[in-house]
Amino acid sequence: MPNGTPPPPRPQYKPPRKNGNSFTYVVLFALILTFAYYLFNPQGGPNGNGLAEEIPLNTFIASYEARDYKSIEVKGDKIYGENEEGTRVYAVRPLTDGLSELGLSDPKNPTEIKVVSTEAAAFWSNVIASWLPIILFIALIIFMAKQLGKGANNAFTFGKSQARVYNKDKNKTTFKDVAGMDEAKEELVEVVDFLKHPKKYTKIGAKIPRGVMLVGAPGTGKTLLARAVAGEANVPFFSISGSEFVEMFVGVGASRVRDLFQKAKRNAPCIIFIDEIDAVGRQRGFGMGGGHDEREQTLNQILTEMDGFEKDTNVIVVAATNRPDVLDKALMRPGRFDRRVIIDMPNLKERLEIIKVHTRGKPMAKGIKYEKIAQQTPGFSGADIENLVNEAAILAAKEGKKTIGQTHLEVSIEKVGLGPERKSRVLSPEEKKITAYHEVGHALVGHSLPGCDPVHKVTIISRGMALGATWFVPEDDKHLHAVSKFEDEICSLLGGYLAEKIFFKEVTTGASSDLKRATQIARRMVTEYGMSEELGPIIYSETSGQFMGTEMGSSRDYSEQIAAKIDAEVKKIIDAQMKRTTKIINDNKPLMTKISEDLLKKEVLSKEEFEAYF
Ligand code: ADP
Ligand code: MG
Ligand code: ZN
């Protein structure tokens, strides 16, 4: 969370040190080392000479009798002999045979004899060789017993909820960290007020709401908002994610729910927050496969618990989801999650505020035009914008700058929107040329039609999956779209395809996503918006079946004849727009060639550069 001032240092959580365990490891390690040492140094341990060569005992004795050695050294079961030149050899003797038995103690022989030890080294290597496996084995058993003990402990807490309780003095999130969302905030402030002053409401017969469901697309700040409520409410706040209820074993989820609500009741007034509730709250009797029973039980338990609150229990359940369509109807009825707070994608003004929240406390260059950034990011969620600011900071750091500038932010918009630049993808000159004409096709057609947003940028630098891109940026957020706007949009989408067709006489695969979008728009016009004369203002909807959360098959509520008519209408719309677009491109052929060739050279055309052609 970016804050104005760096948060005061707070005591760090230190995991408990496991001294006993690390001691065991040190001992084990030492033992293994010693063992290895003896294993690879068979010449007799610490004092052994690794360079000595082994010879048969007979040869050794013969050499002794021939007085070849200057000196002899006895070390355990090995006898070393050193000659005048200092070369050492050794022979292995049976430990039972002493020097005299071997004939090595001839008093007339002047060879110097030194006895280091007759058995010590052998004794130790024997001990280690025979005991080490047993020691290792015992250590292993102790280690396993400890692990088992841990498991046994876990068994008692398994059915307990693992909800985290937010306490007040933690680095807390407040409404100040949440930009925009005024209605949602208001609603939640009201809920918190219920908790704190229940009398005020119950006196005039108002019931305290049981549950609030936050509904919104991913990244719009649902979790953030809930955390802010925790920070503002000054009541205990239990937070858990729906997926934490789901375990391998049936019944665990339900028992965790029971435990969570019990804890909450003991701490009332308080708030329970269940994030991603769709993990357990899917429609019952709908799924297939294993986990389904467990989910159903968990959900039933949530429903039961919410009903079980007595009238004066001051516990409010807040839940968040981005799939309200899959939730069980029973969750939404009055007395349960009877309040829905819709969290929309941020509009222009909210995006501006979110940018300001996230650039707060970061070293920003002077005179940055935040409005421009907000304008260029339609369709970005709060999370995207946070990501954008972060990318800009990384970029600035890479360049060794001290502050984040306007260009860093603007470059990051593209990166977040389309993916990172793909410098490694090399296009052939021919591909580059086609891409340039394709993009200029979009831009030029869009520019000529009043229903399209102004062209913001045209580029043929490949990013993510796209080889090039044309950015249209709306001046305002629009909420209503007229037929003509849709038609113009289809035209500009077809612009790329037709540019390829007209200038290169053939079409590439690069146009496929454009065509898909154009077809989608046309189909929606016919089936959802009632914009076709032929079929009239009727919604022709399809519902898709679900299999483990993914779509499977679909059923439609209209006949085959209507389906054929819809297809015909869609084709009619696309054909009409094809004609318009073809005309625009044919009328502007020389201009298109000029712009495309310039784009090929420059790779990027800004709004100003593009508009200068007209
Ligand atoms: P959700 O739970 O809706 O999927 P999150 O609450 O996890 O989304 O949001 C992800 C991040 O996006 C947040 O941590 C926050 O930094 C940023 N964000 C989203 N919406 C906003 C907002 N309105 N104001 C400030 N930051 C936001
Ligand atoms: Mg979330
Ligand atoms: Zn295109």
CSV table of N, CA and C and ligand atoms in Angstrom, one decimal, residues 1-2 177-181 216-225 227 275-276 320 322 350 353-354 357-358 381-384 386, ligand 1:
chain,number,residue,atom,x,y,z
A,1,MET,N,0.9,-1.2,0.0
A,1,MET,CA,0.0,0.0,0.0
A,1,MET,C,0.9,1.2,0.0
A,2,PRO,N,0.8,2.1,-1.0
A,2,PRO,CA,1.6,3.3,-0.9
A,2,PRO,C,1.0,4.2,0.1
A,177,ASP,N,-7.2,4.8,1.2
A,177,ASP,CA,-6.4,4.0,0.3
A,177,ASP,C,-7.3,3.5,-0.9
A,178,VAL,N,-8.6,3.7,-0.7
A,178,VAL,CA,-9.6,3.2,-1.7
A,178,VAL,C,-10.1,4.4,-2.5
A,179,ALA,N,-9.7,4.5,-3.8
A,179,ALA,CA,-10.1,5.6,-4.6
A,179,ALA,C,-11.5,5.4,-5.1
A,180,GLY,N,-12.3,6.5,-5.3
A,180,GLY,CA,-13.6,6.3,-5.9
A,180,GLY,C,-14.5,5.4,-5.1
A,181,MET,N,-15.4,4.7,-5.8
A,181,MET,CA,-16.3,3.8,-5.1
A,181,MET,C,-17.2,4.4,-4.0
A,216,GLY,N,-18.2,-7.6,-8.2
A,216,GLY,CA,-17.5,-6.8,-9.2
A,216,GLY,C,-16.5,-7.6,-9.9
A,217,ALA,N,-16.0,-7.1,-11.0
A,217,ALA,CA,-15.0,-7.8,-11.8
A,217,ALA,C,-13.7,-8.0,-11.0
A,218,PRO,N,-12.9,-8.9,-11.4
A,218,PRO,CA,-11.6,-9.1,-10.7
A,218,PRO,C,-10.7,-7.8,-10.8
A,219,GLY,N,-10.1,-7.5,-9.7
A,219,GLY,CA,-9.2,-6.4,-9.7
A,219,GLY,C,-9.9,-5.0,-9.5
A,220,THR,N,-11.2,-5.0,-9.2
A,220,THR,CA,-11.8,-3.8,-9.0
A,220,THR,C,-11.7,-3.3,-7.6
A,221,GLY,N,-11.1,-4.1,-6.7
A,221,GLY,CA,-10.9,-3.6,-5.4
A,221,GLY,C,-11.9,-4.1,-4.3
A,222,LYS,N,-12.4,-5.3,-4.5
A,222,LYS,CA,-13.4,-5.8,-3.5
A,222,LYS,C,-12.6,-6.1,-2.2
A,223,THR,N,-11.6,-6.9,-2.4
A,223,THR,CA,-10.8,-7.3,-1.2
A,223,THR,C,-10.2,-6.0,-0.5
A,224,LEU,N,-9.8,-5.1,-1.3
A,224,LEU,CA,-9.2,-3.9,-0.7
A,224,LEU,C,-10.3,-3.1,0.1
A,225,LEU,N,-11.5,-3.1,-0.5
A,225,LEU,CA,-12.6,-2.4,0.2
A,225,LEU,C,-12.9,-3.0,1.6
A,227,ARG,N,-10.9,-4.8,3.3
A,227,ARG,CA,-9.8,-4.5,4.3
A,227,ARG,C,-9.9,-3.1,4.9
A,275,ASP,N,-14.0,-14.0,1.4
A,275,ASP,CA,-13.6,-13.6,0.0
A,275,ASP,C,-13.8,-14.7,-0.9
A,276,GLU,N,-14.1,-14.4,-2.2
A,276,GLU,CA,-14.2,-15.4,-3.3
A,276,GLU,C,-15.3,-16.4,-2.8
A,320,ALA,N,-17.4,-11.4,-0.9
A,320,ALA,CA,-17.0,-10.9,-2.2
A,320,ALA,C,-17.0,-12.0,-3.3
A,322,ASN,N,-16.7,-12.5,-7.9
A,322,ASN,CA,-16.8,-11.9,-9.2
A,322,ASN,C,-17.7,-12.8,-10.1
A,350,GLU,N,-12.6,8.1,-11.5
A,350,GLU,CA,-12.1,7.2,-10.5
A,350,GLU,C,-10.7,6.7,-10.9
A,353,GLU,N,-8.3,9.1,-9.7
A,353,GLU,CA,-8.1,9.1,-8.2
A,353,GLU,C,-7.2,7.8,-7.9
A,354,ILE,N,-7.4,6.7,-8.6
A,354,ILE,CA,-6.7,5.5,-8.3
A,354,ILE,C,-5.2,5.8,-8.6
A,357,VAL,N,-3.8,7.7,-5.8
A,357,VAL,CA,-3.5,6.9,-4.6
A,357,VAL,C,-2.2,6.1,-4.8
A,358,HIS,N,-2.0,5.6,-5.9
A,358,HIS,CA,-0.9,4.7,-6.1
A,358,HIS,C,0.4,5.4,-6.4
A,381,SER,N,-8.7,-1.9,-14.7
A,381,SER,CA,-9.2,-2.1,-13.4
A,381,SER,C,-8.2,-1.4,-12.4
A,382,GLY,N,-8.6,-1.3,-11.1
A,382,GLY,CA,-7.7,-0.7,-10.1
A,382,GLY,C,-6.4,-1.5,-10.1
A,383,ALA,N,-6.5,-2.8,-10.2
A,383,ALA,CA,-5.3,-3.6,-10.1
A,383,ALA,C,-4.4,-3.4,-11.3
A,384,ASP,N,-5.0,-3.2,-12.5
A,384,ASP,CA,-4.2,-2.9,-13.7
A,384,ASP,C,-3.5,-1.5,-13.5
A,386,GLU,N,-2.6,-0.1,-10.6
A,386,GLU,CA,-1.5,-0.3,-9.7
A,386,GLU,C,-0.3,-1.0,-10.4
B,1,ADP,P1,-10.6,-7.9,-6.2
B,1,ADP,O1,-10.6,-8.4,-4.8
B,1,ADP,O2,-11.8,-7.1,-6.6
B,1,ADP,O3,-10.2,-8.9,-7.3
B,1,ADP,P2,-8.4,-6.4,-5.1
B,1,ADP,O4,-9.1,-5.7,-4.0
B,1,ADP,O5,-7.6,-7.5,-4.7
B,1,ADP,O6,-9.4,-6.8,-6.2
B,1,ADP,O7,-7.6,-5.3,-5.8
B,1,ADP,C1,-6.3,-5.5,-6.3
B,1,ADP,C2,-5.4,-4.2,-6.1
B,1,ADP,O8,-5.9,-3.2,-7.0
B,1,ADP,C3,-5.6,-3.6,-4.8
B,1,ADP,O9,-4.6,-4.2,-3.9
B,1,ADP,C4,-5.3,-2.2,-5.0
B,1,ADP,O10,-4.0,-1.9,-4.9
B,1,ADP,C5,-5.7,-1.9,-6.4
B,1,ADP,N1,-7.0,-1.3,-6.5
B,1,ADP,C6,-8.2,-1.8,-7.0
B,1,ADP,N2,-9.2,-0.9,-6.9
B,1,ADP,C7,-8.7,0.2,-6.3
B,1,ADP,C8,-9.2,1.5,-5.9
B,1,ADP,N3,-10.5,1.8,-6.1
B,1,ADP,N4,-8.4,2.4,-5.3
B,1,ADP,C9,-7.1,2.0,-5.1
B,1,ADP,N5,-6.5,0.9,-5.4
B,1,ADP,C10,-7.3,0.0,-6.0
